[in-house]
Tab-separated table of C-alpha atoms in Angstrom:
chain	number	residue	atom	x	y	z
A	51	UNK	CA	-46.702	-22.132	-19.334
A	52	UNK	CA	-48.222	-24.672	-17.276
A	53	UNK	CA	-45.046	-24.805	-14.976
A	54	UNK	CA	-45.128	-21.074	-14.519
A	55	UNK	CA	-48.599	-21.226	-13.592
A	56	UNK	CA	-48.241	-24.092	-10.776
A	57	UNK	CA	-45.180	-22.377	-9.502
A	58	UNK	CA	-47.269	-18.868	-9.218
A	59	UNK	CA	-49.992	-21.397	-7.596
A	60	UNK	CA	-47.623	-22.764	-5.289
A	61	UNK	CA	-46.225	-19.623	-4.345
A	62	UNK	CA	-49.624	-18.261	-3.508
A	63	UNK	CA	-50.751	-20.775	-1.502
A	64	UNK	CA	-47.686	-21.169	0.496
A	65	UNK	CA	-47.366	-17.394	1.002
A	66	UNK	CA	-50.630	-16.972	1.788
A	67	UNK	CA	-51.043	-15.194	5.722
A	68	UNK	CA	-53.417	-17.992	6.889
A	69	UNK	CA	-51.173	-20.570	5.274
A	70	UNK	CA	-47.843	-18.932	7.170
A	71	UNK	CA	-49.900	-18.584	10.721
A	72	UNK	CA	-48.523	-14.643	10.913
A	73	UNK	CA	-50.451	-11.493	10.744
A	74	UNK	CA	-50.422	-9.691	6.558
A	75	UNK	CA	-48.069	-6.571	7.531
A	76	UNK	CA	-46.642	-6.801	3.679
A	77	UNK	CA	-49.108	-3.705	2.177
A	78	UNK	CA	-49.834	-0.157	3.910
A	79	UNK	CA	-47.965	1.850	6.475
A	80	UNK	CA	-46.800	-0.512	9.562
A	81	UNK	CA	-45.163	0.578	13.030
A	82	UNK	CA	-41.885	-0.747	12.879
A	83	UNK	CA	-42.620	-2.011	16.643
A	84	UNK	CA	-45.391	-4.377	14.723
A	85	UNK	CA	-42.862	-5.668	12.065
A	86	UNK	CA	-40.102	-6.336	14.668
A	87	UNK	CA	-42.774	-8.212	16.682
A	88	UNK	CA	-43.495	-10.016	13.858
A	89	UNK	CA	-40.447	-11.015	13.090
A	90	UNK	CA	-39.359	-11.817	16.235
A	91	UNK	CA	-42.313	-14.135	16.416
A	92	UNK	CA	-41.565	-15.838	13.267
A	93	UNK	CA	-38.223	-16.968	14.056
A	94	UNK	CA	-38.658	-17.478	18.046
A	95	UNK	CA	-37.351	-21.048	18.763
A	96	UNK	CA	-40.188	-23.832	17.968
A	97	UNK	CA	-42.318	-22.115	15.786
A	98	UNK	CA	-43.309	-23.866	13.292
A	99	UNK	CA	-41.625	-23.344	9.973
A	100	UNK	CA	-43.835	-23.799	6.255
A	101	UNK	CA	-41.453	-23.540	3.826
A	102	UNK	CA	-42.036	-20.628	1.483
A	103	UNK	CA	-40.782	-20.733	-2.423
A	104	UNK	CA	-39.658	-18.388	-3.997
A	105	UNK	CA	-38.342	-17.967	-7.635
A	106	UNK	CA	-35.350	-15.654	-8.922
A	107	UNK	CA	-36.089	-11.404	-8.496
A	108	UNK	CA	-39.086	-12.480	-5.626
A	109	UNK	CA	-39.193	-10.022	-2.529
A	110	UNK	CA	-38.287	-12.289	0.820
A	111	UNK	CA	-41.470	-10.937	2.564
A	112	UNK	CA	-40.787	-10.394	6.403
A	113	UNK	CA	-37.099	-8.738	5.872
A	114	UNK	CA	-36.516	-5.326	7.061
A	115	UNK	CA	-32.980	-4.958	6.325
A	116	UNK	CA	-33.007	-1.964	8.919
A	117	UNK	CA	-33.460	-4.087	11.280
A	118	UNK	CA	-29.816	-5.707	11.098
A	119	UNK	CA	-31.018	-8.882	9.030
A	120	UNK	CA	-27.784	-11.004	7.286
A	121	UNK	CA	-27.898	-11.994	3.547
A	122	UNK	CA	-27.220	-15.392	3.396
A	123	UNK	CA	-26.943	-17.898	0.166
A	124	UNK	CA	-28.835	-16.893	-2.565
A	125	UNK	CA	-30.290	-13.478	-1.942
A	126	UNK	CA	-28.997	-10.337	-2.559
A	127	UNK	CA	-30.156	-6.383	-1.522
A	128	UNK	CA	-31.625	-3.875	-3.636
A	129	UNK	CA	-33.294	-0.660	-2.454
A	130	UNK	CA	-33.297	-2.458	0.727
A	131	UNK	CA	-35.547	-4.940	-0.201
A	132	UNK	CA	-34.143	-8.794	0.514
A	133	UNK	CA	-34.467	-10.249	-3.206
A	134	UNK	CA	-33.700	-14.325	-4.323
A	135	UNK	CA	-31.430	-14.866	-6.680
A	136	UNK	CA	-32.171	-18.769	-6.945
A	137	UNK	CA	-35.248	-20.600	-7.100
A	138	UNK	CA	-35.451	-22.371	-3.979
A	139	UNK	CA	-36.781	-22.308	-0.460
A	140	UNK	CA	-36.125	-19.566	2.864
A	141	UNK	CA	-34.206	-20.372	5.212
A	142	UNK	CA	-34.054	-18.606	8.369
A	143	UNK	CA	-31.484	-18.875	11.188
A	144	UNK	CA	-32.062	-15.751	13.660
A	145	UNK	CA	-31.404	-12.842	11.667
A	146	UNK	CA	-29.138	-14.981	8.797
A	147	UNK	CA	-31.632	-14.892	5.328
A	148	UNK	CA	-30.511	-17.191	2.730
A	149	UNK	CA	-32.243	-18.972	-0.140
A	150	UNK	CA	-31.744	-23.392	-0.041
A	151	UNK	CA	-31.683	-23.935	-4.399
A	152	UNK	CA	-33.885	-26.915	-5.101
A	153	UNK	CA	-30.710	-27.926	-7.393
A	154	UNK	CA	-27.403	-28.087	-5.982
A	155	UNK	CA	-24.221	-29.899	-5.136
A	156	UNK	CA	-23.934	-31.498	-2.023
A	157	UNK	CA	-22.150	-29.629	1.039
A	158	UNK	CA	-20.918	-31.783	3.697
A	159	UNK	CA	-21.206	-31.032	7.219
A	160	UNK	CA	-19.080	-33.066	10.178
A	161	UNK	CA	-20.560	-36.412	11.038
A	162	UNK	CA	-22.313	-36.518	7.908
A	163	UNK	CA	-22.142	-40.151	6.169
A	164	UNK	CA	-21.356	-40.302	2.669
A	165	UNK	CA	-20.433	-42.731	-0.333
A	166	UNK	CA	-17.671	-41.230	-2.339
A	167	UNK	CA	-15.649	-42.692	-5.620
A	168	UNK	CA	-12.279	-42.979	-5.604
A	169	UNK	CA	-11.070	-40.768	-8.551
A	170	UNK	CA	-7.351	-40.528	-7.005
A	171	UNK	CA	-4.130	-42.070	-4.982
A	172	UNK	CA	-1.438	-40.044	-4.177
A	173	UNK	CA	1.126	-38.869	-1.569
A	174	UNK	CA	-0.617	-41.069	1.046
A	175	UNK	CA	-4.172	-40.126	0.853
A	176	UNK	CA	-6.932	-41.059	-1.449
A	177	UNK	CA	-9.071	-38.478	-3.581
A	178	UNK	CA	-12.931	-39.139	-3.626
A	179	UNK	CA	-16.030	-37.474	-5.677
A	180	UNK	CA	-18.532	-37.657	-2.949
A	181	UNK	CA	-20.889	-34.591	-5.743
A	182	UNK	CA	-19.243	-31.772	-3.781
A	183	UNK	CA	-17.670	-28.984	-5.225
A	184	UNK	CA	-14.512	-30.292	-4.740
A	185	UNK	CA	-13.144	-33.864	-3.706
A	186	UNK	CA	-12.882	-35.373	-0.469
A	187	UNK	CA	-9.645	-36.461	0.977
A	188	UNK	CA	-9.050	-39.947	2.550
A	189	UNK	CA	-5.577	-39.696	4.669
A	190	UNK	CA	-3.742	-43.117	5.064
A	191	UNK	CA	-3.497	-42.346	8.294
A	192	UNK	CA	-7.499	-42.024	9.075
A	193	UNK	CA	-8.363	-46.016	7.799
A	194	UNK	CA	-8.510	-48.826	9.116
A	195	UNK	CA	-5.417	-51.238	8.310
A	196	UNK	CA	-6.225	-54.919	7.389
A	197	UNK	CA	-6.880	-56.941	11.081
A	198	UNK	CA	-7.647	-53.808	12.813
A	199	UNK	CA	-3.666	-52.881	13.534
A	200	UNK	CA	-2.857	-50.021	15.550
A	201	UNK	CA	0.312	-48.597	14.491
A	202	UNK	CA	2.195	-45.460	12.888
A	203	UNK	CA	1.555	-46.068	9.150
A	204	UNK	CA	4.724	-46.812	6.837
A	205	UNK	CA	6.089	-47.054	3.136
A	206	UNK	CA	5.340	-50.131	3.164
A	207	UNK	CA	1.360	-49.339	3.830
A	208	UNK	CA	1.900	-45.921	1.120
A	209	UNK	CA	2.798	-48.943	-1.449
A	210	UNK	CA	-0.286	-51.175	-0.760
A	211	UNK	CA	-2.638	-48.348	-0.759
A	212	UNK	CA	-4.490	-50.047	-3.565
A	213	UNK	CA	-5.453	-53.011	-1.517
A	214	UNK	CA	-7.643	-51.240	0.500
A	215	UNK	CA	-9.175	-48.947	-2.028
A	216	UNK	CA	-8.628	-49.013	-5.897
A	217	UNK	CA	-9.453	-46.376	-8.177
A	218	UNK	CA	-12.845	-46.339	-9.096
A	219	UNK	CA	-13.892	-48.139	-6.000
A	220	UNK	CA	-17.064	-47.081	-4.256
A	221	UNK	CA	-16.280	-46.271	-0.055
A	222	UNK	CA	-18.380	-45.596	2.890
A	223	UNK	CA	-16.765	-42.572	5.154
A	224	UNK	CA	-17.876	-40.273	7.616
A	225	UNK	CA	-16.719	-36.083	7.366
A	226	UNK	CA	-14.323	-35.978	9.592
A	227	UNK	CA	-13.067	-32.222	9.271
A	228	UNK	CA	-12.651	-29.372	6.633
A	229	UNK	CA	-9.514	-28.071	5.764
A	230	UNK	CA	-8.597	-24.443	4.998
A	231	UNK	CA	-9.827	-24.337	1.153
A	232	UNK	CA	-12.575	-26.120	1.919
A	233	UNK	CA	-11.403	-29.162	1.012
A	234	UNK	CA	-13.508	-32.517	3.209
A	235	UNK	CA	-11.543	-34.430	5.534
A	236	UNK	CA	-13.018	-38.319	5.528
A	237	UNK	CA	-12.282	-41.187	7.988
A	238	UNK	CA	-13.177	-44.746	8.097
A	239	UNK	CA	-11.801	-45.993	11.328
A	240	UNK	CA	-15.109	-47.556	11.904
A	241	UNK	CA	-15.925	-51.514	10.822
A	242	UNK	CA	-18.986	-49.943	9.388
A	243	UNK	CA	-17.546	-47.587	6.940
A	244	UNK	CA	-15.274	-49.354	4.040
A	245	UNK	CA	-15.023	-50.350	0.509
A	246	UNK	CA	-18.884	-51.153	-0.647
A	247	UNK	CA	-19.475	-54.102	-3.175
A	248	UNK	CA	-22.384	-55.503	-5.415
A	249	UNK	CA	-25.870	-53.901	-4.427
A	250	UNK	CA	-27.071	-51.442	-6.371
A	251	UNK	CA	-26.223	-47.891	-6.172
A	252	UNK	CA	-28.776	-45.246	-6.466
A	253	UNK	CA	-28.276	-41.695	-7.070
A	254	UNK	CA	-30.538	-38.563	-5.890
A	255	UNK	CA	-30.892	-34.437	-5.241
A	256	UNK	CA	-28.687	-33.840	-1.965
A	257	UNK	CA	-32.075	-31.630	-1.054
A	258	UNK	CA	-33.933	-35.155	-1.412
A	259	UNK	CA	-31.725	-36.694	1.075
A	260	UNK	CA	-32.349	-35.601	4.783
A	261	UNK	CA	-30.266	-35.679	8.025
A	262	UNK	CA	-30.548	-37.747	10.279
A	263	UNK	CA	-28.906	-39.978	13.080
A	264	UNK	CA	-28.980	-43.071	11.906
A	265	UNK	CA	-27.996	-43.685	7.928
A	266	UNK	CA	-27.981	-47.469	8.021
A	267	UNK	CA	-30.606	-49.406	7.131
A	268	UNK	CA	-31.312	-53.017	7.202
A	269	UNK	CA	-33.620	-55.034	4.921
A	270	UNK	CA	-36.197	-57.502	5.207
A	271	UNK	CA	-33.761	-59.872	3.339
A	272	UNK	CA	-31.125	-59.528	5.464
A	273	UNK	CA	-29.028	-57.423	3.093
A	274	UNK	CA	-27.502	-54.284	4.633
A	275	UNK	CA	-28.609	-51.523	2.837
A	276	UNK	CA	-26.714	-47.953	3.170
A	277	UNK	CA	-27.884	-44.526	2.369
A	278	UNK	CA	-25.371	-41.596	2.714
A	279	UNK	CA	-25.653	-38.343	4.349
A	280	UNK	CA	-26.172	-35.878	0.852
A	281	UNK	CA	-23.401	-37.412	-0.555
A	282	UNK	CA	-22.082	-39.547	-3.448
A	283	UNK	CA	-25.667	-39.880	-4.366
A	284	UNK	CA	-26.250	-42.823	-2.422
């Protein structure tokens, strides 16, 4: 009960028209003209952007779906009303409507940094849980051999795979690609990325972990500390 109630608190106060800097056109009769205005306001390019909860079965308030709006992630229509189907936050890119769940598996985007575990080593590639739906892939082909070589990778490299990363191993990549399933593509052709040892790994909520440019960190000890791009939990 007294998580319902600061959720409905929460809700109300973030909702609220003051709180969202837009004009209340939610009750009564409304010129479409005003709504579109509104709308248009809302999501004109740096506004800026409150975020608004909203729980499972909620109306997304400023949706006409008339007005050529996209159901994204986590909503769904009924009697043309925009509803949530997640407990989460809006998101709103143009006309795309989706919901962002406050719990949820990572999803990688290119460039992203992330710390994966080697689960897998086969056919030339390694296979990494980096808390994605599925596992990244690590080709042979898109490391860095031993000295910095640069050469056409052979059998004899597919044989020593395990020197450079062992199962269970903890790595620092970068997304390189996707492929067609959806499937990441990682690369560490960078000094930076590589096998990671002793520290201490910590694991949080992708949604905890922001984007930014620059993912390495260095201490006051002199100890370089890492923190990875949604992924891996690190």
């Amino acid at each position: 009960p007294r998580f319902a109630q600061r959720v409905q608190e929460t809700r109300r106060v973030a909702n609220h028209p003051r709180a969202m800097g837009m004009i209340d056109i939610s009750g009564g009769e409304v010129p479409s003209g005003l709504r579109r205005a509104s709308a248009s306001l809302r999501n004109a390019p740096g506004t800026p952007s409150l975020a608004v909860f909203v729980a499972p079965g909620d109306t997304i308030d400023g949706v006409d779906m008339e007005d050529g709006f996209l159901r994204g992630h986590g909503t769904q229509v009924e009697d043309g009303r925009l509803l949530a189907t997640v407990a989460g936050t809006v998101e709103r890119v143009n006309k795309l409507v989706s919901v962002r769940p406050l719990r949820s598996r990572y999803t990688p985007e290119t460039g992203d940094v992330v710390l994966g575990r080697v689960t897998e080593i086969a056919g030339k590639r390694w296979k990494l849980d980096v808390n994605s739906r599925q596992d990244a892939v690590l080709q042979l082909s898109a490391v860095n051999l031993p000295g910095g070589i640069q050469r056409r990778r052979n059998a004899v490299d597919e044989l020593n795979m395990r020197q450079l990363f062992g199962e269970d191993d903890l790595v620092s990549a970068e997304v390189q690609s996707f492929y067609g399933d959806g499937a990441v593509a990682l690369h560490t052709r960078s000094l930076k990325y590589g096998r990671l040892s002793g520290g201490q790994l910590i694991r949080v909520m992708p949604t905890l972990v922001k984007r930014v440019k620059q993912h390495f960190h260095r201490l006051t000890r002199g100890q370089l500390e890492e923190a990875g791009g949604g992924g891996g939990g690190g």
